[in-house]
Amino acid sequence: MQTAEIHRRWLDFFEKRGHTVVPSASLVSDDPSLMFTVAGMVPFVPYLSGLVPAPYPRATSVQKCIRTNDIEEVGKTPRHGTFFQMCGNFSFGDYFKSDAIKFAWELLTTSEEDGGLGFAAKDLWVTIYEEDDEALALWQQHSTLPDERIQRLGKDTNYWSTGQPGPAGPCSEIFFDLGPEYGIDGGPATDDDRYVEIWNLVFMQYQVADVKSKTDFTILGELPKKNIDTGMGLERVAFIKQGVQNMYEIDQVRPVLDRAAALAGKVYGADHADDVRLRVIADHVRSGLMLIADGVTPSNEGRGYILRRLLRRVILSMRLLGFEGSSFAELFPVSRDAMKGAYPAVERDFEFIARAAYAEEKTFLRTLASGIQILETAVDTAKTGAVAVPGDTAFLLHDTHGFPIELTLEIAEEAGVAVDRAVFGELMQEQRDRAKADAKAKKGQRADLSVYKELRGLGETLFTGYDELTHESRVLGLVVDGVSVVEAREGEIAEVVLAETSLWAESGGQDSDQGLIVGDGFEAEVLDVQKPVPGLVVHTVKVTIGAIGIDQRAETRVDADYRRGATQAHSGTHIVHAALREVLGSNAHQAGSYNKAGYLRLDFTHSEALSSETKSEIEEISNLAIRSDFEVVTREMGIDEAKALGAMALFGEKYGDRVRVVDIGGPWSRELCAGTHVSSSSEVGIISLISESSVGSTNRRVESLVGIEAFRNFAAERAIVQQLTSGLKVPRTELVGRVQDLGAQLKAAEKKIAAFEAAKLAQRVPELIADAESIGATRVVLASLGSVASPDDLRGLALQVRDRLASEAGVVVIAGEAGGKPVVIAATTEAARTAGVRAGDLAKLGAKVLGGGGGGKPDLAQGGGTDPGKIDEALAEIRRSLAG
């Protein structure tokens, strides 16, 4: 049974039983505490927790998920994958345990001919929470399982909670028995790989508090509305139904594995280590495909870093298989074809996906080449006397260049040298500890959204600001320091929830409005407006007069000047986007934006820097559109109708069934957008591009000033030009040439000064040779030269002195201060290196004293630091090392 067929049968089964079919949410989670959608229930958390009223009593979905916490286990076990699909059925206060168990047993054991999944009852086991007698009785009622195949387990495996105060409850898990050839008898209680968990039924029935750990908490009582959250692993069921050994061999994954094996000249199943690498490749390519399809692009932080890590592990695994060229152009189309049946977007957007993936591969292959050079240098050094490749070098390769330790070990082993695993392990642990501390700190900073649960239950906040800047409403709720209160007094910072508001909450790239909330006897300055949960607008205010109380009438007043600037910037963003596409082509898609009064920032898909001429052309087209006074029209319609009109949906963004379409000049700019806008393009005023930069291998960013801020910027630049023309006594038309001439004169003067300084230093060579001391059989020059123009001067002098000592074992270490920072240069003759003295070690030793780092080749190396006052101490430490 194909994976897509299991997917279809799941949704069909539950739709027929009254469940609303909910499309998969994006892999990019709306939950601010999560980087990705890590489980099928994540999109439903607001409903399951009661934070937001559920729009339907029961639902079902097949949700895309990404987890990378067990990334090192991928390929090693039958069921660890970074991308997976979770089939779920959910009840929000509707049905409970009985129906959840009945539905699960019915779908699993109904024959394939009758629309079920066709599992034999003899192959299934069930676990329940040890104290859940109700679940036991229901399994006995609805299934044909003998009692010995319903096992009671403890809280650590069969009790679900978020780890925070809130809903919790027992769960029941369903396992498939692969058979005696796969492991020991005894059922899931043995925790043996023979028993594969395929479905988990969570019964949310209790409210818990005082949560100390997964198993230590206080049950306050039963929830007023009991919920059901279940999850069946689609890949796990697929590999069982398809009769293959693991999830990497199912129809949606195996084609990539086979293509990778063909490229590398390997046979899957012939070698365990190669098999693991092939599985990693197949899994990570699919994950990369799906992440990019949901708008994630490679970067050095956040979600982009996770994607980058996945893609680089593919490249490294291909290299370990013996394939050193580019492979993504072969692998990604195969994954696209395997996944497009279930997710058509991967085919529709493949041009963008491919461009992002291929650019990352090209970049990393260059990085890999430089890392190989570092490793080969370390290996050569190890061969000449060191015991092993240093652990800090292995860590540098891992942390900076993306080398897994396995690659470093393999290359070192081929060269016949070891790697200092102990030091590498210590550095890795230090990094993990820092990451944990950072994650803990961030977790502590997250708001407890439970305070908004009751407020959201009062209804959705209505935004009236499209048509008016002031609106009279009513205070529904007040929050101070995370706690609901009945009154906020003068001087306090409070969060205010109103029934309606004319103040825009930050969203869609548009910053929140500024303004006031006023009422009988009080006034509050609006500091921020946000939507902490869907549908609820929260105003953060400082109470400046009187006190705000629950149920009081309150008028929202938008700062008209700020809103005008914000609408100018938001409409300006649409105009710049249209101009970019006109100049660069339809492949230039918006990939993120931010706008506020007087400023806009637009990220877009493009891999090359824009020339000055291109930037000028984009700026001119934008301002011509403003001069053309295009009408700006906003309409609300269904999402399908909007797309049929050609309205652009921003890549990776999520939209509901009803959307707002903004036209500027009709089809010239037509986008889905909920923000506030001007009524005609001339109201934008002026657009002045002030910068263009890279924000990733496939994304660029333009920034622009808008309206009065653009005018002020032009005025400031005009003033600078006037000052320069006056000071240099040249007309404006000759200013650029005059400045260039002055620059050339300055450069020539600096060159003469540098030559003079170098000659002056060279005169010290005889003096330094004369002052050389003998340490054993080695002539050693140790000198501090004070302030120098640049480290190059010290390097040149060290090489001259070394050349004069070339006929003997000689070591030269010269230090000085360049640009306020200490620098140490070490150089060795061939005879000194033969005796075991390496310049890199000396530079590193000196730099450590100076409060920095250093290194280099055995014959020449450089170190630096932060404390010039310790130069003499650094030279003394190097002398002690040489004497030792």
XYZ file of N, CA and C in Angstrom, residues 207-297:
273
model
N -6.477 18.414 34.840
C -5.739 19.667 34.971
C -4.625 19.410 35.985
N -3.360 19.674 35.586
C -2.244 19.421 36.497
C -1.550 20.729 36.854
N -0.884 20.733 38.000
C -0.134 21.898 38.476
C 1.085 21.399 39.238
N 1.912 22.354 39.704
C 3.108 22.014 40.477
C 3.939 20.957 39.741
N 4.186 21.201 38.457
C 4.886 20.223 37.627
C 6.388 20.310 37.886
N 6.950 19.257 38.478
C 8.394 19.211 38.753
C 9.137 18.396 37.698
N 8.474 17.408 37.123
C 9.085 16.574 36.088
C 7.972 15.867 35.329
N 8.370 15.022 34.405
C 7.380 14.304 33.594
C 6.499 13.401 34.457
N 7.039 12.934 35.575
C 6.288 12.003 36.413
C 5.907 12.583 37.779
N 6.318 13.811 38.043
C 6.065 14.415 39.353
C 5.234 15.689 39.187
N 3.949 15.599 39.454
C 3.052 16.740 39.333
C 1.813 16.487 40.196
N 0.999 17.520 40.341
C -0.224 17.408 41.139
C -1.439 17.482 40.225
N -2.347 16.519 40.339
C -3.585 16.537 39.563
C -4.626 17.339 40.339
N -5.067 18.449 39.760
C -6.040 19.317 40.429
C -7.466 18.805 40.296
N -7.726 18.098 39.211
C -9.089 17.602 38.981
C -9.318 17.391 37.498
N -10.530 16.993 37.154
C -10.840 16.720 35.751
C -11.122 18.016 34.996
N -10.794 18.002 33.713
C -11.069 19.152 32.850
C -12.578 19.263 32.607
N -13.083 20.483 32.474
C -14.522 20.625 32.167
C -14.859 20.060 30.798
N -13.883 20.158 29.867
C -14.054 19.557 28.553
C -12.865 18.633 28.294
N -13.171 17.354 28.115
C -12.104 16.383 27.877
C -11.833 16.283 26.379
N -10.550 16.230 26.033
C -10.144 16.234 24.623
C -9.431 14.948 24.230
N -9.437 14.686 22.945
C -8.705 13.552 22.371
C -7.683 14.085 21.377
N -6.452 13.580 21.511
C -5.372 13.903 20.574
C -4.685 12.590 20.241
N -4.756 12.174 18.983
C -4.083 10.923 18.619
C -3.108 11.179 17.479
N -2.145 10.289 17.368
C -1.184 10.406 16.279
C -0.730 9.047 15.783
N -0.907 8.808 14.488
C -0.410 7.584 13.860
C 0.716 7.951 12.901
N 1.870 7.341 13.079
C 3.025 7.647 12.236
C 2.847 7.092 10.835
N 2.709 7.980 9.850
C 2.440 7.539 8.481
C 3.593 6.705 7.938
N 4.845 7.156 8.154
C 5.993 6.412 7.621
C 6.115 5.036 8.267
N 5.804 4.951 9.559
C 5.912 3.662 10.238
C 4.893 2.663 9.699
N 3.670 3.137 9.500
C 2.656 2.256 8.935
C 3.023 1.884 7.499
N 3.579 2.853 6.767
C 3.937 2.596 5.367
C 4.995 1.508 5.247
N 6.031 1.569 6.098
C 7.077 0.554 5.896
C 6.575 -0.846 6.304
N 5.631 -0.895 7.229
C 5.047 -2.194 7.581
C 4.163 -2.694 6.447
N 3.299 -1.830 5.934
C 2.379 -2.233 4.874
C 3.095 -2.520 3.558
N 4.223 -1.902 3.340
C 4.964 -2.135 2.093
C 5.951 -3.288 2.212
N 6.057 -3.869 3.409
C 6.904 -5.038 3.591
C 8.383 -4.754 3.485
N 8.790 -3.542 3.835
C 10.211 -3.198 3.803
C 10.728 -3.098 5.233
N 12.055 -2.898 5.357
C 12.688 -3.011 6.658
C 12.605 -1.750 7.512
N 12.425 -0.613 6.872
C 12.463 0.644 7.634
C 11.821 1.754 6.812
N 11.697 2.946 7.428
C 11.031 4.068 6.780
C 11.814 4.608 5.596
N 13.110 4.334 5.508
C 13.931 4.857 4.413
C 13.692 4.095 3.109
N 12.986 2.973 3.218
C 12.767 2.141 2.039
C 11.345 2.251 1.497
N 10.534 3.170 2.055
C 9.170 3.339 1.553
C 9.197 4.119 0.238
N 8.056 4.142 -0.436
C 7.996 4.697 -1.789
C 8.324 6.182 -1.863
N 8.140 6.949 -0.767
C 8.424 8.381 -0.802
C 9.896 8.709 -0.511
N 10.664 7.697 -0.094
C 12.057 7.940 0.317
C 13.052 7.105 -0.490
N 12.721 5.858 -0.763
C 13.662 4.921 -1.396
C 14.235 5.414 -2.724
N 13.455 6.094 -3.574
C 14.031 6.534 -4.848
C 15.272 7.419 -4.685
N 15.304 8.274 -3.666
C 16.485 9.121 -3.435
C 17.650 8.261 -2.985
N 17.372 7.305 -2.108
C 18.421 6.385 -1.651
C 19.053 5.651 -2.841
N 18.211 5.158 -3.730
C 18.721 4.421 -4.892
C 19.551 5.312 -5.808
N 19.109 6.554 -5.991
C 19.866 7.456 -6.869
C 21.211 7.797 -6.247
N 21.247 8.010 -4.940
C 22.508 8.306 -4.262
C 23.457 7.120 -4.366
N 22.928 5.907 -4.208
C 23.759 4.710 -4.319
C 24.352 4.585 -5.720
N 23.536 4.881 -6.735
C 24.015 4.800 -8.116
C 25.121 5.830 -8.373
N 24.927 7.056 -7.866
C 25.948 8.095 -8.060
C 27.274 7.700 -7.419
N 27.195 7.074 -6.242
C 28.407 6.729 -5.494
C 28.967 5.357 -5.888
N 28.247 4.650 -6.746
C 28.722 3.332 -7.136
C 28.622 2.311 -6.012
N 27.590 2.456 -5.162
C 27.406 1.557 -4.033
C 26.174 0.673 -4.251
N 26.146 -0.433 -3.521
C 24.993 -1.329 -3.544
C 24.369 -1.309 -2.162
N 23.127 -0.863 -2.075
C 22.447 -0.799 -0.785
C 22.285 -2.208 -0.232
N 22.670 -2.365 1.029
C 22.580 -3.660 1.678
C 23.897 -4.399 1.746
N 24.923 -3.864 1.080
C 26.209 -4.559 1.051
C 27.109 -4.193 2.215
N 26.947 -2.992 2.783
C 27.837 -2.530 3.846
C 27.027 -1.673 4.822
N 27.115 -1.982 6.115
C 26.278 -1.296 7.102
C 26.570 0.200 7.147
N 27.854 0.571 7.191
C 28.206 1.996 7.286
C 27.703 2.760 6.069
N 27.856 2.169 4.879
C 27.362 2.823 3.665
C 25.840 2.913 3.675
N 25.184 1.884 4.203
C 23.721 1.898 4.263
C 23.223 3.050 5.139
N 23.890 3.269 6.277
C 23.507 4.361 7.162
C 23.641 5.690 6.432
N 24.733 5.872 5.697
C 24.943 7.129 4.966
C 23.881 7.318 3.890
N 23.534 6.268 3.204
C 22.511 6.371 2.163
C 21.153 6.730 2.765
N 20.856 6.187 3.936
C 19.583 6.531 4.597
C 19.582 7.992 5.044
N 20.717 8.445 5.570
C 20.827 9.856 5.969
C 20.568 10.758 4.765
N 21.160 10.423 3.634
C 20.986 11.223 2.415
C 19.509 11.256 2.013
N 18.881 10.091 1.962
C 17.482 10.018 1.524
C 16.574 10.805 2.465
N 16.804 10.659 3.770
C 15.978 11.376 4.748
C 16.197 12.885 4.662
N 17.443 13.316 4.641
C 17.747 14.745 4.708
C 17.386 15.479 3.419
N 17.512 14.814 2.286
C 17.101 15.464 1.034
C 15.598 15.737 1.074
N 14.827 14.760 1.532
C 13.379 14.965 1.622
C 13.049 16.087 2.614
N 13.745 16.103 3.746
C 13.511 17.162 4.740
C 13.852 18.523 4.167
N 14.992 18.600 3.462
C 15.394 19.862 2.845
C 14.385 20.333 1.818
N 13.902 19.418 1.000
C 12.889 19.741 -0.003
C 11.648 20.337 0.656
N 11.166 19.697 1.715
C 9.926 20.127 2.342
C 10.103 21.427 3.126
N 11.255 21.618 3.753
C 11.502 22.861 4.490
C 11.570 24.061 3.546
N 12.302 23.908 2.445
C 12.407 25.021 1.492
C 11.041 25.307 0.880
N 10.260 24.247 0.636
C 8.916 24.435 0.081
C 8.033 25.251 1.024
N 8.336 25.210 2.329
C 7.566 25.988 3.303
C 8.251 27.310 3.647
N 9.191 27.735 2.795
C 9.739 29.079 2.925
C 11.012 29.211 3.728
N 11.585 28.114 4.231
C 12.842 28.188 4.980
C 13.999 28.190 3.988
N 14.991 29.049 4.200
C 16.179 29.072 3.348
C 17.416 28.932 4.229
